[in-house]
JSON list of C-alpha atoms in Angstrom, two decimals:
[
{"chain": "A", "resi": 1266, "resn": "UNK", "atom": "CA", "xyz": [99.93, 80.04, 139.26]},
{"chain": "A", "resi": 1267, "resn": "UNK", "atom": "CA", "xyz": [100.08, 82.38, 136.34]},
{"chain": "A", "resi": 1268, "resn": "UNK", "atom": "CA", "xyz": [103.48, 82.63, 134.43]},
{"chain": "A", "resi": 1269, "resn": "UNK", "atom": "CA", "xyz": [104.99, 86.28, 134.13]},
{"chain": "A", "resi": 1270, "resn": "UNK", "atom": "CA", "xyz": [106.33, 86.51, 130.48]},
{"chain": "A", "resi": 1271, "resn": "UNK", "atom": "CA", "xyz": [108.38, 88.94, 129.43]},
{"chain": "A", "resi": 1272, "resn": "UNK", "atom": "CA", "xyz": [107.03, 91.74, 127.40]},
{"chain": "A", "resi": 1273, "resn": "UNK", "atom": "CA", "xyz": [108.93, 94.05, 124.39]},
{"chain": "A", "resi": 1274, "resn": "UNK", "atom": "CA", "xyz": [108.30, 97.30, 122.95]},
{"chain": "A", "resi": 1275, "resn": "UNK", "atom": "CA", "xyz": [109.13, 98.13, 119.41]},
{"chain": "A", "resi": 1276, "resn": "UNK", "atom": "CA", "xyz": [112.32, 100.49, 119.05]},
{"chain": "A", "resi": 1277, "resn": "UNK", "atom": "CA", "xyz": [113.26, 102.14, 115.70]},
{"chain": "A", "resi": 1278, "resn": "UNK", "atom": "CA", "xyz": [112.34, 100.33, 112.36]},
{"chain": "A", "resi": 1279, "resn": "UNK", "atom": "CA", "xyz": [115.32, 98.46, 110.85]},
{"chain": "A", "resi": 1280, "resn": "UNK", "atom": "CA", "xyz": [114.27, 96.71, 107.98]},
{"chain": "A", "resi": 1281, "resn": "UNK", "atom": "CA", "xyz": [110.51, 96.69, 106.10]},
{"chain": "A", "resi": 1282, "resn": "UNK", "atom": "CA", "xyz": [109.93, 94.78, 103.04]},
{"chain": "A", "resi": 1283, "resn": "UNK", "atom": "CA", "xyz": [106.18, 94.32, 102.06]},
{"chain": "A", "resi": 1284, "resn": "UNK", "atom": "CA", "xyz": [107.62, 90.80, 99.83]},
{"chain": "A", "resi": 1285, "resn": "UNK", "atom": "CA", "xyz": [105.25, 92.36, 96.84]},
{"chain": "A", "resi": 1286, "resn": "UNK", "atom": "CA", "xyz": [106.98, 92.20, 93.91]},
{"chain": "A", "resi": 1287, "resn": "UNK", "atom": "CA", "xyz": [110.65, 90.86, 92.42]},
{"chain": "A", "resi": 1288, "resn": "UNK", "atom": "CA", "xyz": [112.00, 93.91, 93.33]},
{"chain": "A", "resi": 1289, "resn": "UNK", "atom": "CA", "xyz": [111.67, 92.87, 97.02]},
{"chain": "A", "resi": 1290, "resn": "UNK", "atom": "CA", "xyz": [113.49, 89.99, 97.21]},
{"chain": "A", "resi": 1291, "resn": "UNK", "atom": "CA", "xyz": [116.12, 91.12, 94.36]},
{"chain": "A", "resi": 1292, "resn": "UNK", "atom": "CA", "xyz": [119.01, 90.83, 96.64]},
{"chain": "A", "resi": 1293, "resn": "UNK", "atom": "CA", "xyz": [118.08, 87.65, 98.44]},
{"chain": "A", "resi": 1294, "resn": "UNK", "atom": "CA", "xyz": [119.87, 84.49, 98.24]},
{"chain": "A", "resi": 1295, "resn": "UNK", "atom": "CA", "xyz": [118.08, 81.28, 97.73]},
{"chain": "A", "resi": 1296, "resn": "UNK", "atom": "CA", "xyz": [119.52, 77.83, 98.83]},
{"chain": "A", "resi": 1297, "resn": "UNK", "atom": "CA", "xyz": [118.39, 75.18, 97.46]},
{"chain": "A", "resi": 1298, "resn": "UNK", "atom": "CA", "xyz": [115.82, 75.15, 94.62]},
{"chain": "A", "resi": 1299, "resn": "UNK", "atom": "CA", "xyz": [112.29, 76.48, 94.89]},
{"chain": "A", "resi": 1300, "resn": "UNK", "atom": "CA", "xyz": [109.87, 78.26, 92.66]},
{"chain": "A", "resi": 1301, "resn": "UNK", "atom": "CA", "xyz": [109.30, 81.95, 93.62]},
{"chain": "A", "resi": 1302, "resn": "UNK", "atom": "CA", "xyz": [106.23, 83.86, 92.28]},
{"chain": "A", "resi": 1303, "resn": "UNK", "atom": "CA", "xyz": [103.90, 86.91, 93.28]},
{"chain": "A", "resi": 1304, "resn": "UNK", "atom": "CA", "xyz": [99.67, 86.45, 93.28]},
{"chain": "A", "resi": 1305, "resn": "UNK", "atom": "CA", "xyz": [98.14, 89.15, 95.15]},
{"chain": "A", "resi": 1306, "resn": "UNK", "atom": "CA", "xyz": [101.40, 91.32, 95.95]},
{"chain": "A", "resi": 1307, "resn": "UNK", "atom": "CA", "xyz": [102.32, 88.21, 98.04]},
{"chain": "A", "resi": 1308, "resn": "UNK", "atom": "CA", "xyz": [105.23, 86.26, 97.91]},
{"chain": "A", "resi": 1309, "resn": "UNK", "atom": "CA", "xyz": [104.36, 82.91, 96.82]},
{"chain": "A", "resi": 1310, "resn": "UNK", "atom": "CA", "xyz": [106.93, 80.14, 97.82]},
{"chain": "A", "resi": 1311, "resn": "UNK", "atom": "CA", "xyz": [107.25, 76.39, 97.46]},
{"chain": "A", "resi": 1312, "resn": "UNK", "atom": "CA", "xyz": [109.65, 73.27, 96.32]},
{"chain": "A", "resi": 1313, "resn": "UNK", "atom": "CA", "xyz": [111.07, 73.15, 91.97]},
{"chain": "A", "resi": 1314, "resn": "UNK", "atom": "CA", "xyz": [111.86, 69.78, 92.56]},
{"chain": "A", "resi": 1315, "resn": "UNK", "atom": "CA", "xyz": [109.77, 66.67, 93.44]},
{"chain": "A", "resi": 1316, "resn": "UNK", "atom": "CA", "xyz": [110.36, 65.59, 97.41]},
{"chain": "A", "resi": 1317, "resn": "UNK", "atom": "CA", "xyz": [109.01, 61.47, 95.75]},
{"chain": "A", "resi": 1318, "resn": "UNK", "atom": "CA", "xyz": [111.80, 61.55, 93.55]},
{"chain": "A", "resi": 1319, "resn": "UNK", "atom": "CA", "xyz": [114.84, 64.30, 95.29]},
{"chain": "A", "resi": 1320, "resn": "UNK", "atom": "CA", "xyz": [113.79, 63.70, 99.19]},
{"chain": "A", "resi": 1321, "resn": "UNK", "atom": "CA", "xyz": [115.58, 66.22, 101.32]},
{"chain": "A", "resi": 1322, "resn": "UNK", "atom": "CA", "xyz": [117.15, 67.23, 98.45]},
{"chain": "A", "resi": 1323, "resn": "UNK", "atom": "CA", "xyz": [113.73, 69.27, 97.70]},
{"chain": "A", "resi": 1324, "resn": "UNK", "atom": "CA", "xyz": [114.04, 71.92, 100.62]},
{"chain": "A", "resi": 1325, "resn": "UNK", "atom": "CA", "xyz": [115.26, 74.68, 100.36]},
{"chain": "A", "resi": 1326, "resn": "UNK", "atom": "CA", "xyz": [116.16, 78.26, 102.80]},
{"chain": "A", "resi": 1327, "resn": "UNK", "atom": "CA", "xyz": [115.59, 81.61, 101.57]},
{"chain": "A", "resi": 1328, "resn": "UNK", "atom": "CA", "xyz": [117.72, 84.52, 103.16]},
{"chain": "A", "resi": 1329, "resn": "UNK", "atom": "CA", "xyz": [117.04, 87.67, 103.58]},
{"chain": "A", "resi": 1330, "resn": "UNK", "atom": "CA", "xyz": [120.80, 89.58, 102.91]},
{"chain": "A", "resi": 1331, "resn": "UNK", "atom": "CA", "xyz": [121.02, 92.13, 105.69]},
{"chain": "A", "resi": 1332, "resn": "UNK", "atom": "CA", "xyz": [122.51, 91.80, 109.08]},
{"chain": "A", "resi": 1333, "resn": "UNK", "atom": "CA", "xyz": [120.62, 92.55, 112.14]},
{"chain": "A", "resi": 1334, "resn": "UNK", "atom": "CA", "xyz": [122.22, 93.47, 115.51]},
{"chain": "A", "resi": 1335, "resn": "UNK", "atom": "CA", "xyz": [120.72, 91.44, 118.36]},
{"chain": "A", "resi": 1336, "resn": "UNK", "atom": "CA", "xyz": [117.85, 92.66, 120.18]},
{"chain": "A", "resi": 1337, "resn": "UNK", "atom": "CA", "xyz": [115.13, 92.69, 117.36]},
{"chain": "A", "resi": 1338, "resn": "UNK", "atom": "CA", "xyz": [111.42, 91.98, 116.84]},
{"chain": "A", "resi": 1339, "resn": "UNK", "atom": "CA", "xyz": [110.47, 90.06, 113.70]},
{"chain": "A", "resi": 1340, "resn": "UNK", "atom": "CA", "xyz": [107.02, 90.09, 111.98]},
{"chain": "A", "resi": 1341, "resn": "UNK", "atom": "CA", "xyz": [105.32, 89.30, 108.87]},
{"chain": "A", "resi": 1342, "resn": "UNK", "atom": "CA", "xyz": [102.17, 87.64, 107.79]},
{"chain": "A", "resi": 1343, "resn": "UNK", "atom": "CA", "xyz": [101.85, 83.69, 106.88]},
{"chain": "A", "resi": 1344, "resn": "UNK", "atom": "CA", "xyz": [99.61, 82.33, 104.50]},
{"chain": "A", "resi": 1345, "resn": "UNK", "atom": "CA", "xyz": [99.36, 78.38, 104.50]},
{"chain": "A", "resi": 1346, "resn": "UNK", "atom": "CA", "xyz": [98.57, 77.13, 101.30]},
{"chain": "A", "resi": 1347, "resn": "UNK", "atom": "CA", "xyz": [99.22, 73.77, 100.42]},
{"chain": "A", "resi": 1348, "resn": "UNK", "atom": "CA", "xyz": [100.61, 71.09, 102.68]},
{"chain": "A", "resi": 1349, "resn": "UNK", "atom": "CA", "xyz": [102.16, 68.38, 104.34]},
{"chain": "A", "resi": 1350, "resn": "UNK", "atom": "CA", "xyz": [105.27, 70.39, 105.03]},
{"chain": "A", "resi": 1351, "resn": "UNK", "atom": "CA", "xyz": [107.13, 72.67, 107.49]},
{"chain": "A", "resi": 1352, "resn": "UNK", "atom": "CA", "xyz": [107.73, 76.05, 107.87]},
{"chain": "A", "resi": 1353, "resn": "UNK", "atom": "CA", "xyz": [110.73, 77.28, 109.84]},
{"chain": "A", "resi": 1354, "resn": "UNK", "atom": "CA", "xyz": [112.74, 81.04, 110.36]},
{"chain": "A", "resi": 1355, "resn": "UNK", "atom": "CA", "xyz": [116.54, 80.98, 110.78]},
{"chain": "A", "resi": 1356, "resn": "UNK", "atom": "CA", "xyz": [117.69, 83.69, 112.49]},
{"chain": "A", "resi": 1357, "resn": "UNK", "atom": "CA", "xyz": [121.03, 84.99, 114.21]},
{"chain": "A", "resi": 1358, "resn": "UNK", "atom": "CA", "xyz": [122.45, 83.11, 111.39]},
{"chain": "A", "resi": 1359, "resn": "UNK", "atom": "CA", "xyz": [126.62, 83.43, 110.95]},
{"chain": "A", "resi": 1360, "resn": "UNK", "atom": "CA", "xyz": [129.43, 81.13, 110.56]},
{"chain": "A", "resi": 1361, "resn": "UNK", "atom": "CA", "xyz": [130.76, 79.49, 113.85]},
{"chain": "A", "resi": 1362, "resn": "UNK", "atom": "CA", "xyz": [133.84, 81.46, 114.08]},
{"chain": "A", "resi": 1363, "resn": "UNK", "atom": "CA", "xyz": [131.93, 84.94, 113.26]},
{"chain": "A", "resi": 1364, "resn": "UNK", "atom": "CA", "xyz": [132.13, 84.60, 109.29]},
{"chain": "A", "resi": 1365, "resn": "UNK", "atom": "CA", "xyz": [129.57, 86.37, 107.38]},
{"chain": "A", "resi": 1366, "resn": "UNK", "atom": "CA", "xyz": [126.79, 83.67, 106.64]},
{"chain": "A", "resi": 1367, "resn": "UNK", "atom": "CA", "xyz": [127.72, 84.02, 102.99]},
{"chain": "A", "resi": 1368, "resn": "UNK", "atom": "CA", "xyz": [131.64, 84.00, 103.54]},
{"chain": "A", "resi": 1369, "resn": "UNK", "atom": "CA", "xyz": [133.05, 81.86, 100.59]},
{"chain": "A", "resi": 1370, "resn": "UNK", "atom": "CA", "xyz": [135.44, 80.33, 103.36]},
{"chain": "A", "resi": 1371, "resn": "UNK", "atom": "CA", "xyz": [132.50, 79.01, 104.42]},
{"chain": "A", "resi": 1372, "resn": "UNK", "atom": "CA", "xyz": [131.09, 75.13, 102.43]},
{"chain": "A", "resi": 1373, "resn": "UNK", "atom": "CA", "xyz": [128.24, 75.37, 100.30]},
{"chain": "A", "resi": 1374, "resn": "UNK", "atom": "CA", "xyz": [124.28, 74.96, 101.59]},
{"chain": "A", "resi": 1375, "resn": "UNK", "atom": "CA", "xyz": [121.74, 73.66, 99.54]},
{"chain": "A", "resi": 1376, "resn": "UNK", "atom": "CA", "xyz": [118.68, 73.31, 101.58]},
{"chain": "A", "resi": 1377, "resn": "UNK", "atom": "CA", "xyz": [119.75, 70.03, 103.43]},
{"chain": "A", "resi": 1378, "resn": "UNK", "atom": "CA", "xyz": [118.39, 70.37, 107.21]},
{"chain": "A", "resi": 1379, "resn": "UNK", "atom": "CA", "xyz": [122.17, 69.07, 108.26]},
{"chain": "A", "resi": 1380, "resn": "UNK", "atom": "CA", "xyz": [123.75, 71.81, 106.79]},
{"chain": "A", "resi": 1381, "resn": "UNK", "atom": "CA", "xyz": [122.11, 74.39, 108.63]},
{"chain": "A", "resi": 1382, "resn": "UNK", "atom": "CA", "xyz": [122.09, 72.54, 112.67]},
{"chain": "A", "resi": 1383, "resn": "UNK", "atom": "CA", "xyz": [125.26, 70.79, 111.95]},
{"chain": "A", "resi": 1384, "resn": "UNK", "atom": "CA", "xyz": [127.47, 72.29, 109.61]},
{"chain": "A", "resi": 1385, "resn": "UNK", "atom": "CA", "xyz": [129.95, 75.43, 109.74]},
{"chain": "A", "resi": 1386, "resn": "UNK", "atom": "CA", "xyz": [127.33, 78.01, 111.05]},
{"chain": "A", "resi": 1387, "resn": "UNK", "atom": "CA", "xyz": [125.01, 78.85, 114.36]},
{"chain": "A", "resi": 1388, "resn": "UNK", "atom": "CA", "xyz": [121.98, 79.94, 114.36]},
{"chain": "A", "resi": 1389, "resn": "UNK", "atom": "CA", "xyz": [118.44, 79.66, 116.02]},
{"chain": "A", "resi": 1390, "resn": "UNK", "atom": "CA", "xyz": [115.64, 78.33, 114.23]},
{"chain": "A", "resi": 1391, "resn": "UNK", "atom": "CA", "xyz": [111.95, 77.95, 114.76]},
{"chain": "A", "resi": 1392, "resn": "UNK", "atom": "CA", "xyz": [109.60, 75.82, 113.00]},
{"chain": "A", "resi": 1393, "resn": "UNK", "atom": "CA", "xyz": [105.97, 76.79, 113.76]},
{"chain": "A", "resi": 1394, "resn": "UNK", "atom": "CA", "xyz": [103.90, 75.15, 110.96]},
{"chain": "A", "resi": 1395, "resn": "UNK", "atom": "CA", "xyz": [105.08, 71.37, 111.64]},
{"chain": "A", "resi": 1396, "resn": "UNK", "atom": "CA", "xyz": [102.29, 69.15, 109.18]},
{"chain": "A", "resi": 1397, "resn": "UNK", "atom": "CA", "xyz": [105.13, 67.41, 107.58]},
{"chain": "A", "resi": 1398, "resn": "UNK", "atom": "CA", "xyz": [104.64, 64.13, 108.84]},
{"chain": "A", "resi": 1399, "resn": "UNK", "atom": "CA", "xyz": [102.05, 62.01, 110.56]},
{"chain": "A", "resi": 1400, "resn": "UNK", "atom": "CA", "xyz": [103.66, 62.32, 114.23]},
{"chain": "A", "resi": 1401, "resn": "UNK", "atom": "CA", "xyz": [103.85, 66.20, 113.76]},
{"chain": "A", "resi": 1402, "resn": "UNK", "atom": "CA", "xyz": [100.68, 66.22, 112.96]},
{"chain": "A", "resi": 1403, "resn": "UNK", "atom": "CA", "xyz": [99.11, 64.42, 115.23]},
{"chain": "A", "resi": 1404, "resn": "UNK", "atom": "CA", "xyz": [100.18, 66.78, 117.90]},
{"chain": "A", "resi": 1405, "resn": "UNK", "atom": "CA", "xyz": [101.08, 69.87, 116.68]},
{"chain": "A", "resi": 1406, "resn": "UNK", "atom": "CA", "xyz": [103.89, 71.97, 118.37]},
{"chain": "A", "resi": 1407, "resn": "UNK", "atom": "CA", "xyz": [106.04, 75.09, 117.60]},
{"chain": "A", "resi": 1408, "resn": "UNK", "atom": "CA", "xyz": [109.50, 73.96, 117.91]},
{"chain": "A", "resi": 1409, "resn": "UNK", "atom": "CA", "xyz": [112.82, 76.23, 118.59]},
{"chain": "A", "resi": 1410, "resn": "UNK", "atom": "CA", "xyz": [116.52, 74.58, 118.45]},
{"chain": "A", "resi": 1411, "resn": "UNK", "atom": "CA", "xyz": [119.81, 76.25, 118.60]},
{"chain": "A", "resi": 1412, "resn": "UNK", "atom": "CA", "xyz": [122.84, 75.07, 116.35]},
{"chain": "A", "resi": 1413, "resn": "UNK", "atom": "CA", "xyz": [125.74, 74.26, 116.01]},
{"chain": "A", "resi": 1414, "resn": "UNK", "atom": "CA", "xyz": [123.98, 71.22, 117.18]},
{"chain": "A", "resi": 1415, "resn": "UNK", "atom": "CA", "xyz": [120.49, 69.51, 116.79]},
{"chain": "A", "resi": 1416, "resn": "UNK", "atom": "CA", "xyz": [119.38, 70.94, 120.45]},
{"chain": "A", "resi": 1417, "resn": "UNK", "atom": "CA", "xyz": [116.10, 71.25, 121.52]},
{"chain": "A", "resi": 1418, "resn": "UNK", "atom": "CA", "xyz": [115.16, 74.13, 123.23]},
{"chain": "A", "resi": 1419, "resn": "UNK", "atom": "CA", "xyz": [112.02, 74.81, 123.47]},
{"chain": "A", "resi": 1420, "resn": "UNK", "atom": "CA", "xyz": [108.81, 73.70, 122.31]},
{"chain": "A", "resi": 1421, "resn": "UNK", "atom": "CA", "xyz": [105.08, 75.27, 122.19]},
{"chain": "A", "resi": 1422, "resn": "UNK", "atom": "CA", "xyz": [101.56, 73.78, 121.43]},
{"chain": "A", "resi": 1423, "resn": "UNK", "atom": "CA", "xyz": [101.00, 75.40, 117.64]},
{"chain": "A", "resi": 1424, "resn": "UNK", "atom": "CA", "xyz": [97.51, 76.86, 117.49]},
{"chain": "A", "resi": 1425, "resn": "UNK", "atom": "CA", "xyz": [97.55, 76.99, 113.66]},
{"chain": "A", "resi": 1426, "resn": "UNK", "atom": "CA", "xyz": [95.15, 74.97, 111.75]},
{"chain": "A", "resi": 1427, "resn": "UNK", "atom": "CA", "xyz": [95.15, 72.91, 108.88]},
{"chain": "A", "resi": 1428, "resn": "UNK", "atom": "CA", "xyz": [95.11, 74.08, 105.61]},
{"chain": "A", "resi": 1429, "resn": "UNK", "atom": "CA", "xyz": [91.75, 73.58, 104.57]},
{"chain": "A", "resi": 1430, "resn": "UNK", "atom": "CA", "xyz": [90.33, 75.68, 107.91]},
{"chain": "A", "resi": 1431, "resn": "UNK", "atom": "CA", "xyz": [93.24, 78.66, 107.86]},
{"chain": "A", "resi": 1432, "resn": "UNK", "atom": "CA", "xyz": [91.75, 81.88, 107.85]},
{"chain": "A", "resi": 1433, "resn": "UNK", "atom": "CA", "xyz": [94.98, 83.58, 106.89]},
{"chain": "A", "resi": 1434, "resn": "UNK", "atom": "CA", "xyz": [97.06, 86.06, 107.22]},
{"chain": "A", "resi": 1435, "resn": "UNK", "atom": "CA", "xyz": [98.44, 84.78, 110.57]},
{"chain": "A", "resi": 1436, "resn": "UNK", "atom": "CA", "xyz": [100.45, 87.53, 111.86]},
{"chain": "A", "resi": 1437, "resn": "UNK", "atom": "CA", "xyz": [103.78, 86.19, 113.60]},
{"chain": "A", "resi": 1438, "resn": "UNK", "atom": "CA", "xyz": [106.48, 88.13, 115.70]},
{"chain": "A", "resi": 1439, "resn": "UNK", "atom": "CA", "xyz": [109.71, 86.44, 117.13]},
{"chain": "A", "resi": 1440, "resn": "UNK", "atom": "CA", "xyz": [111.77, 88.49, 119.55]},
{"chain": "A", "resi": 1441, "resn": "UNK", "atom": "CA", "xyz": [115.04, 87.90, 120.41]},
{"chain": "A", "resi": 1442, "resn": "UNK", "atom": "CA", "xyz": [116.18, 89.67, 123.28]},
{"chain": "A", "resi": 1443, "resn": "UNK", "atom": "CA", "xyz": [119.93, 88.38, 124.49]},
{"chain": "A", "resi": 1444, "resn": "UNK", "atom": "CA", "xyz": [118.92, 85.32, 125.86]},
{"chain": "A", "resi": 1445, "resn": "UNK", "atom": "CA", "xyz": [115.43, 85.37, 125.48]},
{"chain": "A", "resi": 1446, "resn": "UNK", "atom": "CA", "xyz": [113.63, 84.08, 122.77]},
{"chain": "A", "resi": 1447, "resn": "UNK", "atom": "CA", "xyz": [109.77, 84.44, 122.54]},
{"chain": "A", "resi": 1448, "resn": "UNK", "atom": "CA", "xyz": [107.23, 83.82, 119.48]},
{"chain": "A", "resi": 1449, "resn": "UNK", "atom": "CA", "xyz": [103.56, 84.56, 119.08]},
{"chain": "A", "resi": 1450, "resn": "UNK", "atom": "CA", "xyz": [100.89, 84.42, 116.85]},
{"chain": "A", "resi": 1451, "resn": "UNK", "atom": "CA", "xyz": [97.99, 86.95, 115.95]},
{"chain": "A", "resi": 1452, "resn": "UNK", "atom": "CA", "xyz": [99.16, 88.54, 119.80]},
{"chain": "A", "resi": 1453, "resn": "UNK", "atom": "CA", "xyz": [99.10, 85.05, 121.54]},
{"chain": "A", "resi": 1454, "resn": "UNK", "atom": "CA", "xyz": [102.11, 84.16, 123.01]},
{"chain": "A", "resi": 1455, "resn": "UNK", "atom": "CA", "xyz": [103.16, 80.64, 121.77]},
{"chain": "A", "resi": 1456, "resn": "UNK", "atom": "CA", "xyz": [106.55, 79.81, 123.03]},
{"chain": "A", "resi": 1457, "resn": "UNK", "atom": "CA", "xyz": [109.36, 81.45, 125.30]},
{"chain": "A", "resi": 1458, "resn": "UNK", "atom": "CA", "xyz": [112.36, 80.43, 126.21]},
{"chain": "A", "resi": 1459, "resn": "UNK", "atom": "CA", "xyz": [116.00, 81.80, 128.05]},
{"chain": "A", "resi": 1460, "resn": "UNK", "atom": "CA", "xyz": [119.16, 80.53, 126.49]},
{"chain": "A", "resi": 1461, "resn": "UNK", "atom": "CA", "xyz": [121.19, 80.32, 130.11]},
{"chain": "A", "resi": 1462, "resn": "UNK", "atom": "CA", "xyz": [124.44, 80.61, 127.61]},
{"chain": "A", "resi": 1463, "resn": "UNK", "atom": "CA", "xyz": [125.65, 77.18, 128.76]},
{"chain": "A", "resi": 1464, "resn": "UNK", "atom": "CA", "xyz": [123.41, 74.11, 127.95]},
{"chain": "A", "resi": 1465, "resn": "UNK", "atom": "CA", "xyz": [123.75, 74.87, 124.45]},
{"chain": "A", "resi": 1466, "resn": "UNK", "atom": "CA", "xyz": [126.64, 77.14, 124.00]},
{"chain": "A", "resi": 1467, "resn": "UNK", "atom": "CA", "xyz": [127.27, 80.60, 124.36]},
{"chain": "A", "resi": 1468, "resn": "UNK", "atom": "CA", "xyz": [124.04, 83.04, 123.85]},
{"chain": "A", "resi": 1469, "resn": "UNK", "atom": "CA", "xyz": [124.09, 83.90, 119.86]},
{"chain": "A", "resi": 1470, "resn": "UNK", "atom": "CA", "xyz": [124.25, 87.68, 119.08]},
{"chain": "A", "resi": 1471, "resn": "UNK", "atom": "CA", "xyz": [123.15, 89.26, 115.67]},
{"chain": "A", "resi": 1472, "resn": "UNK", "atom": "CA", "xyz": [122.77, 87.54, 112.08]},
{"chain": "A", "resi": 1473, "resn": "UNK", "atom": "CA", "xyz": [121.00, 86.90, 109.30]},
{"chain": "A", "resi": 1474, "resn": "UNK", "atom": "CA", "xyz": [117.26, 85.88, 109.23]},
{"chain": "A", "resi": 1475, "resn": "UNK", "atom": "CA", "xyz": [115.79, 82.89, 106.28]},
{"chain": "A", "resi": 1476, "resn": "UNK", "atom": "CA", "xyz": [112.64, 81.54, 105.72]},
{"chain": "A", "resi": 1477, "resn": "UNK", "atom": "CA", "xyz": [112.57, 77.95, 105.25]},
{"chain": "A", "resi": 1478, "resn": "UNK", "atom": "CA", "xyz": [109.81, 75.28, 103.84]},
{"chain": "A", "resi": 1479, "resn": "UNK", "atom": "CA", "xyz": [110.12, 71.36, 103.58]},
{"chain": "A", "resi": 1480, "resn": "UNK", "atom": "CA", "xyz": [108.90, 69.79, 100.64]},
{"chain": "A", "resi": 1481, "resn": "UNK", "atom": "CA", "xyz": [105.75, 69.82, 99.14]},
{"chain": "A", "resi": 1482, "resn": "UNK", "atom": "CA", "xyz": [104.55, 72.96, 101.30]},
{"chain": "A", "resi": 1483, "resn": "UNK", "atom": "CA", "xyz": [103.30, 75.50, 99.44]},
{"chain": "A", "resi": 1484, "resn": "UNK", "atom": "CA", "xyz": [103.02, 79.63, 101.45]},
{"chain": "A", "resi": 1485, "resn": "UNK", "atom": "CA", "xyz": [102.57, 83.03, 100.98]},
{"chain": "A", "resi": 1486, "resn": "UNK", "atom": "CA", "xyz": [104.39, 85.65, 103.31]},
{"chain": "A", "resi": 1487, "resn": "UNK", "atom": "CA", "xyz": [104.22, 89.46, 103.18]},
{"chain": "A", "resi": 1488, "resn": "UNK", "atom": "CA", "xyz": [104.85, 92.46, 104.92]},
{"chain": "A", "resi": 1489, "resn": "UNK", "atom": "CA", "xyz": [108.04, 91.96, 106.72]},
{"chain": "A", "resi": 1490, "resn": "UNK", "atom": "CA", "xyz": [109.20, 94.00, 109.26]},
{"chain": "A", "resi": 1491, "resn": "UNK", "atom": "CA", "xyz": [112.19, 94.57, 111.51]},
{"chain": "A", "resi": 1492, "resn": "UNK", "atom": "CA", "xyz": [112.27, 96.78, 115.04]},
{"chain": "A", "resi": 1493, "resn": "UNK", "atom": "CA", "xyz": [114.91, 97.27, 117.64]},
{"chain": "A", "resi": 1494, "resn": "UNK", "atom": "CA", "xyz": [113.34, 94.81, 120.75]},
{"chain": "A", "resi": 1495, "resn": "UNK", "atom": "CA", "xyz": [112.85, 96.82, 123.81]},
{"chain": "A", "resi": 1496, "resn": "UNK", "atom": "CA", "xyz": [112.08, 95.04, 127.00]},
{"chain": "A", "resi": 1497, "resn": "UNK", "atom": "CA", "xyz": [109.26, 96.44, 128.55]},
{"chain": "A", "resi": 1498, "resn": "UNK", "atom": "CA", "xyz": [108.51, 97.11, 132.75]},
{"chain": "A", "resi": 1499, "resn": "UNK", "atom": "CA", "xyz": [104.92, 96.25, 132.20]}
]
């Protein structure tokens, strides 16, 4: 029997950044340490310091400083370009009591995992390029959890391929729709998932979106865009 997934519309455009050039990411805040270059008006991003000698101390979140309102479509191209590592988004990112993710009244993050799914902040984040380690990539999976907390939502089979056989960009859009959260790549439809509002909490509104990478993953990203989600009759 074939599944009916929900299907989304883009509204107005609330945020573009085509991640080209310094200029782009100017206002950003960086957690962690990481070195940030452009080749080919792309944003180039991977680890400053050594995961062999630093461990988790070596990954690192990027944010993007703007607040979305719930309800939005995500996109932007992914270039894998060196690995083992992991690639996640953060998204409806705030404190736990409704504090602005970069509230001084909040402790400070420096890239540690714990920080983000167990510290003083919610959010929703999906990893979708798992080749850290040798279980991950063995069978490869898109993964979404919700925090505060280490809870598993959701998981997807991950249809991207090694480095060495990527024929990049890989264009990627993640909805979230109230409840609903739903990810695809180049138009196929990876993972979906309903947050009942229960299980794991009460359903998280708007926040902040971040890239994340684990240690010694190297990727390019461009061409970010943000729409108002519609939810479609078709």
């Amino acid at each position: 029997m074939m599944i009916k997934r929900y299907s989304f519309d883009k509204g107005k455009r609330l945020y573009s950044n085509s991640l080209s050039s310094n200029n782009d990411i100017a206002d950003w805040v960086l957690e962690g340490e990481a070195k940030v270059c452009f080749e080919e008006d792309r944003l180039h991003l991977e680890n400053q310091l050594d995961p062999a000698i630093y461990g988790d101390n070596a990954h690192w979140v990027f944010w993007c400083p703007v607040d979305f309102p719930d309800n939005i479509m995500i996109e932007w191209d992914f270039y894998p370009i060196r690995e083992p590592g992991l690639c996640m988004m953060f998204f409806a990112a705030a404190g736990r009591n409704g504090e602005d993710l970069f509230s001084a009244n909040l402790p400070q993050r420096n890239g540690k995992y714990p920080e983000y799914h167990s510290g003083a902040i919610n959010a929703l984040h999906l990893s979708y390029f798992r080749h850290k380690h040798e279980d991950e990539r063995a069978f490869r999976t898109c993964n979404l959890r919700k925090s505060y907390g280490f809870h598993l939502a959701a998981m997807g089979a991950d249809p991207l391929p090694p480095v060495e056989d990527a024929i990049a960009p890989y264009h990627m859009r993640l909805v979230k729709y109230e409840g609903i959260v739903q990810f695809s790549i180049n138009q196929l439809t990876v993972l979906e998932w309903k947050d009942d509002g229960m299980k794991y909490g009460s359903i998280l509104k708007g926040g902040k979106i971040g890239f994340r990478q684990m240690a010694p993953m190297k990727a390019a990203y461009q061409n970010l865009q943000i729409y108002e989600a519609l939810l479609s009759d078709n």
